[in-house]
Amino acid sequence: MNPITFVSNVNPELHLKYNLYGWGNVRCNGILSKPLFSYIVLCICTFIQNFSVNGANNAVISTIERVFYLNSVQSGLFLALYDLATVFSAPLVGYLGSLYSSPIFFSLNMIIVSIGNILIASSNFINRNNKLNSNLDFTQNFLTFNNVLFQCYNDSLLNRENITDSICLKDEYSSSTSINAKFLLYSGNFINGIGSVALLTIGIIYIERIFPREKAAYCQGIYFAVGTVGGALGIVVTGRFLLVYTTLTPKQRLPSWLTPSHPLWIGCWWLPYFIYGSLCFLIGLVVSGLPNYEIPGKKHSINRNAITIPTISAQQQYNPVSINRENSPTVNTMTTTCTPTPATDSMLSESFSGLKSKNPPQLTSSPAENNTRNGVINHAFSTDMLYNQLPITNSAPSTTTTSASPFVQQQTNKENLRNMCFGIFKLLKNMRYVFIVIANLFEGILLKGFVPFITKYFEYQHQLDTSTATLITGAIALLSVIIGCPIGAYFMNKFSWTPIQCARICTIILIISSFLFLSLIFSCPELKFQYTSCSSMNTPCCQHIYHPVCNINEPQKMYLSPCHFGCINQTIITSNNTMLYSLCNCAEDTILSETVCRFRRIPCMTMFILTMIGATFLVFFTAFIQVPMLQVLLYSVSLPYQNMALAIRQTIVRVLGQTTGPLLFGYVFDQSCLVWLTDCYDRQTCKVYDNRRMSLSMALSGFSIRLISGIACSIVYFNWKFKHSNQNDISSNNLHMTSNEEHEITRF
């Protein structure tokens, strides 16, 4: 039986407003009004958003620690604020999204993300000692004001009985400046989280509206894949900006020893945020003109007094396509609410009588109409036309309209609330659903905690510069995601994995991959600094200084700073901006310099290669099981509760998983710190880590979290195998059958 399309007139102004690309009275037809163009623009939006937020944040995490004197827990909080903001904003955006035009929310999404990125970048310029230096004689200023002997009074070094710190005594900045910079940094990422909700919620419904159901699923998969690829590429591209010094000073005007491989190097982390913010703003203006393809807030209901017919494409207005029917006139499908004319009443009566007859009038249906014969109300896209088909039914709709009184509306709201609570209670009693959510929860902790800090792990464990570490992390994430997700989906379809088989595969992969984390137990040596009784006596004066120098005669001997070694004299070699420190009270005949130090040399190449291989497999397996785990979740609950099950899972994973993951791994890093650098406002950042302890903590944390995920999946598998019939669940979800009044079967 073919779907039936009813007649009504349309308000031309509403048609122009919601079905053509443009703004206000300025509207244009053609390719810009096609659903395919809207989908491409939407994919560009999610790509840029993930590129500028997830990618950039993961790339600069160790750099902002040095700039703002953050410990790893505080930098983890910076990452967690993004997911925390989405939890609060998602319900509001989801509610308003059904009342207003979707492209407006997409536009606001990108503009708010643009504002958040610009706020993050602006924090660099109000932070202490991070203002852009425009002085032409920058080299002289750099050698003077960043001179450790200028920061440490020589008198303090000579008079050991009264050693006090002198940096804070000379500091003319107030602590409020640094606090404001940190607040601006955190606020920017929180705003990013608020703005990024629309593409993750309304965007999915928008895709469902403009494509047939069988195409919408594939388009949504591509949509998520594009966002994931954007995040991975963002790590790689942002890491390239870190090769430029934060003040945009040319390399020839910097000291010869200050290179990207030096621990004191601070890359230009703020510049990409300005660029990405500008791109988000521009694409936000473009996306605001997209058609909505329906009147927002209108319910698709059919009755004799208020006929609501969904909207067709922009071309249908100007090139109407006739739908020939033997016993009915040609009709156009438009959206309106109007009083039917006698001709319309006659036509509706004929249509309804045809529906109830054994040999109903036949319609010449288009391919788009055929796409909806499964009985699902959906917008179908076919060539130049957009349809909203009605479910197949043999019963005529009601011919009366009943207005809802406040009492009836109140009763309806109470009933909806009661049904929602009942649905949540039913889901929480579902053992399979509870444990698959637990598996997703711990995977969320691992994903949001391990990926950002693996860059920092490479940087300190294998002595890589920040740019190279981000390049490696981004390449691993990009290749693993591009290959892992499609292969997982291909295997599931190729071998026709049932949900119970998906649960078994996920269990095996999670448990086996958990042992890959144990390879991180093997560590490489960290930077070794010389500590003597003499340098310990100088430490009270130098607690705010980290400026590594080495003995020019024995470069392997490294000191935290010339101040720690008690040097009171310096010699500047202007040819290459090199400084030599001498007359040191710990060894007067020793000369120290920054130039002779050798940083960022991979100390153990074999372990570095093994770590890269292990990280690649870990990310690959994580991407591989995403689709099978989703199938396990969907088939663990009955069809009417699937949307609620997904919503509850997303809320739990974001609140308890993705917000706690960065904090947990940040705490692990802080526990392995050897050298803390404290500024005048008691802010601390770690400069040297105990690599052995770091490796052991990372290995055990990753192993435990992944193993818990595997155990949770195994409980789902065994519960499914021994206590429930897999066939019943598949049939109830994959082919849900209902019977109408005439006992005709409709497939949903």
PDB file of N, CA, C and O in Angstrom, residues 584-613:
ATOM      1  N   CYS A 584      81.040  30.712  41.149  1.00  0.00           N
ATOM      2  CA  CYS A 584      79.970  30.016  41.859  1.00  0.00           C
ATOM      3  C   CYS A 584      80.485  29.568  43.225  1.00  0.00           C
ATOM      4  O   CYS A 584      81.594  29.017  43.332  1.00  0.00           O
ATOM      5  N   ASN A 585      79.715  29.807  44.271  1.00  0.00           N
ATOM      6  CA  ASN A 585      80.195  29.497  45.615  1.00  0.00           C
ATOM      7  C   ASN A 585      80.231  27.997  45.892  1.00  0.00           C
ATOM      8  O   ASN A 585      80.807  27.563  46.871  1.00  0.00           O
ATOM      9  N   CYS A 586      79.596  27.186  45.027  1.00  0.00           N
ATOM     10  CA  CYS A 586      79.677  25.732  45.202  1.00  0.00           C
ATOM     11  C   CYS A 586      80.933  25.168  44.553  1.00  0.00           C
ATOM     12  O   CYS A 586      81.396  24.089  44.928  1.00  0.00           O
ATOM     13  N   ALA A 587      81.495  25.857  43.572  1.00  0.00           N
ATOM     14  CA  ALA A 587      82.750  25.457  42.914  1.00  0.00           C
ATOM     15  C   ALA A 587      83.216  26.646  42.089  1.00  0.00           C
ATOM     16  O   ALA A 587      82.698  26.899  40.999  1.00  0.00           O
ATOM     17  N   GLU A 588      84.158  27.385  42.607  1.00  0.00           N
ATOM     18  CA  GLU A 588      84.558  28.639  41.978  1.00  0.00           C
ATOM     19  C   GLU A 588      85.177  28.453  40.599  1.00  0.00           C
ATOM     20  O   GLU A 588      85.113  29.336  39.754  1.00  0.00           O
ATOM     21  N   ASP A 589      85.808  27.326  40.343  1.00  0.00           N
ATOM     22  CA  ASP A 589      86.468  27.114  39.063  1.00  0.00           C
ATOM     23  C   ASP A 589      85.540  26.506  38.014  1.00  0.00           C
ATOM     24  O   ASP A 589      85.992  26.107  36.934  1.00  0.00           O
ATOM     25  N   THR A 590      84.250  26.412  38.311  1.00  0.00           N
ATOM     26  CA  THR A 590      83.284  25.817  37.390  1.00  0.00           C
ATOM     27  C   THR A 590      82.562  26.908  36.607  1.00  0.00           C
ATOM     28  O   THR A 590      82.170  27.940  37.174  1.00  0.00           O
ATOM     29  N   ILE A 591      82.405  26.681  35.317  1.00  0.00           N
ATOM     30  CA  ILE A 591      81.667  27.608  34.448  1.00  0.00           C
ATOM     31  C   ILE A 591      80.443  26.871  33.900  1.00  0.00           C
ATOM     32  O   ILE A 591      80.554  25.764  33.368  1.00  0.00           O
ATOM     33  N   LEU A 592      79.299  27.494  34.030  1.00  0.00           N
ATOM     34  CA  LEU A 592      78.039  26.903  33.594  1.00  0.00           C
ATOM     35  C   LEU A 592      77.464  27.678  32.412  1.00  0.00           C
ATOM     36  O   LEU A 592      77.707  28.868  32.259  1.00  0.00           O
ATOM     37  N   SER A 593      76.672  26.981  31.605  1.00  0.00           N
ATOM     38  CA  SER A 593      76.014  27.628  30.464  1.00  0.00           C
ATOM     39  C   SER A 593      74.802  26.806  30.041  1.00  0.00           C
ATOM     40  O   SER A 593      74.755  25.586  30.258  1.00  0.00           O
ATOM     41  N   GLU A 594      73.828  27.474  29.426  1.00  0.00           N
ATOM     42  CA  GLU A 594      72.656  26.769  28.906  1.00  0.00           C
ATOM     43  C   GLU A 594      72.963  26.053  27.597  1.00  0.00           C
ATOM     44  O   GLU A 594      72.342  25.041  27.259  1.00  0.00           O
ATOM     45  N   THR A 595      73.919  26.579  26.848  1.00  0.00           N
ATOM     46  CA  THR A 595      74.157  26.101  25.485  1.00  0.00           C
ATOM     47  C   THR A 595      74.652  24.666  25.445  1.00  0.00           C
ATOM     48  O   THR A 595      74.312  23.905  24.523  1.00  0.00           O
ATOM     49  N   VAL A 596      75.449  24.258  26.426  1.00  0.00           N
ATOM     50  CA  VAL A 596      76.061  22.934  26.370  1.00  0.00           C
ATOM     51  C   VAL A 596      75.097  21.825  26.789  1.00  0.00           C
ATOM     52  O   VAL A 596      75.416  20.643  26.631  1.00  0.00           O
ATOM     53  N   CYS A 597      73.950  22.184  27.318  1.00  0.00           N
ATOM     54  CA  CYS A 597      72.982  21.161  27.741  1.00  0.00           C
ATOM     55  C   CYS A 597      72.359  20.514  26.513  1.00  0.00           C
ATOM     56  O   CYS A 597      72.153  21.147  25.477  1.00  0.00           O
ATOM     57  N   ARG A 598      72.039  19.257  26.655  1.00  0.00           N
ATOM     58  CA  ARG A 598      71.423  18.502  25.570  1.00  0.00           C
ATOM     59  C   ARG A 598      70.070  17.958  26.053  1.00  0.00           C
ATOM     60  O   ARG A 598      70.010  17.087  26.910  1.00  0.00           O
ATOM     61  N   PHE A 599      68.998  18.528  25.473  1.00  0.00           N
ATOM     62  CA  PHE A 599      67.656  18.122  25.861  1.00  0.00           C
ATOM     63  C   PHE A 599      66.982  17.394  24.707  1.00  0.00           C
ATOM     64  O   PHE A 599      67.374  17.478  23.551  1.00  0.00           O
ATOM     65  N   ARG A 600      65.894  16.723  25.060  1.00  0.00           N
ATOM     66  CA  ARG A 600      65.015  16.082  24.091  1.00  0.00           C
ATOM     67  C   ARG A 600      65.751  15.087  23.205  1.00  0.00           C
ATOM     68  O   ARG A 600      65.534  15.002  22.013  1.00  0.00           O
ATOM     69  N   ARG A 601      66.637  14.349  23.793  1.00  0.00           N
ATOM     70  CA  ARG A 601      67.279  13.233  23.103  1.00  0.00           C
ATOM     71  C   ARG A 601      66.623  11.949  23.585  1.00  0.00           C
ATOM     72  O   ARG A 601      66.624  11.667  24.787  1.00  0.00           O
ATOM     73  N   ILE A 602      66.031  11.185  22.687  1.00  0.00           N
ATOM     74  CA  ILE A 602      65.329   9.968  23.081  1.00  0.00           C
ATOM     75  C   ILE A 602      66.323   9.029  23.761  1.00  0.00           C
ATOM     76  O   ILE A 602      67.265   8.528  23.129  1.00  0.00           O
ATOM     77  N   PRO A 603      66.154   8.764  25.069  1.00  0.00           N
ATOM     78  CA  PRO A 603      67.159   7.990  25.801  1.00  0.00           C
ATOM     79  C   PRO A 603      67.117   6.491  25.517  1.00  0.00           C
ATOM     80  O   PRO A 603      68.127   5.806  25.664  1.00  0.00           O
ATOM     81  N   CYS A 604      65.945   5.959  25.136  1.00  0.00           N
ATOM     82  CA  CYS A 604      65.845   4.520  24.877  1.00  0.00           C
ATOM     83  C   CYS A 604      64.910   4.315  23.688  1.00  0.00           C
ATOM     84  O   CYS A 604      63.689   4.326  23.860  1.00  0.00           O
ATOM     85  N   MET A 605      65.490   4.162  22.521  1.00  0.00           N
ATOM     86  CA  MET A 605      64.735   4.097  21.278  1.00  0.00           C
ATOM     87  C   MET A 605      63.835   2.867  21.223  1.00  0.00           C
ATOM     88  O   MET A 605      62.704   2.930  20.725  1.00  0.00           O
ATOM     89  N   THR A 606      64.307   1.737  21.730  1.00  0.00           N
ATOM     90  CA  THR A 606      63.510   0.510  21.685  1.00  0.00           C
ATOM     91  C   THR A 606      62.208   0.661  22.454  1.00  0.00           C
ATOM     92  O   THR A 606      61.126   0.303  21.970  1.00  0.00           O
ATOM     93  N   MET A 607      62.298   1.224  23.666  1.00  0.00           N
ATOM     94  CA  MET A 607      61.097   1.424  24.464  1.00  0.00           C
ATOM     95  C   MET A 607      60.167   2.439  23.807  1.00  0.00           C
ATOM     96  O   MET A 607      58.943   2.318  23.890  1.00  0.00           O
ATOM     97  N   PHE A 608      60.734   3.419  23.149  1.00  0.00           N
ATOM     98  CA  PHE A 608      59.921   4.422  22.466  1.00  0.00           C
ATOM     99  C   PHE A 608      59.106   3.784  21.332  1.00  0.00           C
ATOM    100  O   PHE A 608      57.904   4.045  21.179  1.00  0.00           O
ATOM    101  N   ILE A 609      59.733   2.918  20.558  1.00  0.00           N
ATOM    102  CA  ILE A 609      59.038   2.249  19.455  1.00  0.00           C
ATOM    103  C   ILE A 609      57.952   1.320  19.987  1.00  0.00           C
ATOM    104  O   ILE A 609      56.827   1.288  19.469  1.00  0.00           O
ATOM    105  N   LEU A 610      58.280   0.564  21.047  1.00  0.00           N
ATOM    106  CA  LEU A 610      57.281  -0.334  21.630  1.00  0.00           C
ATOM    107  C   LEU A 610      56.094   0.439  22.202  1.00  0.00           C
ATOM    108  O   LEU A 610      54.941   0.008  22.085  1.00  0.00           O
ATOM    109  N   THR A 611      56.373   1.582  22.825  1.00  0.00           N
ATOM    110  CA  THR A 611      55.291   2.400  23.370  1.00  0.00           C
ATOM    111  C   THR A 611      54.387   2.919  22.263  1.00  0.00           C
ATOM    112  O   THR A 611      53.152   2.926  22.395  1.00  0.00           O
ATOM    113  N   MET A 612      54.966   3.356  21.160  1.00  0.00           N
ATOM    114  CA  MET A 612      54.171   3.844  20.035  1.00  0.00           C
ATOM    115  C   MET A 612      53.290   2.733  19.465  1.00  0.00           C
ATOM    116  O   MET A 612      52.105   2.956  19.168  1.00  0.00           O
ATOM    117  N   ILE A 613      53.864   1.532  19.313  1.00  0.00           N
ATOM    118  CA  ILE A 613      53.082   0.406  18.787  1.00  0.00           C
ATOM    119  C   ILE A 613      51.943   0.050  19.740  1.00  0.00           C
ATOM    120  O   ILE A 613      50.795  -0.166  19.319  1.00  0.00           O
TER     121      ILE A 613
END
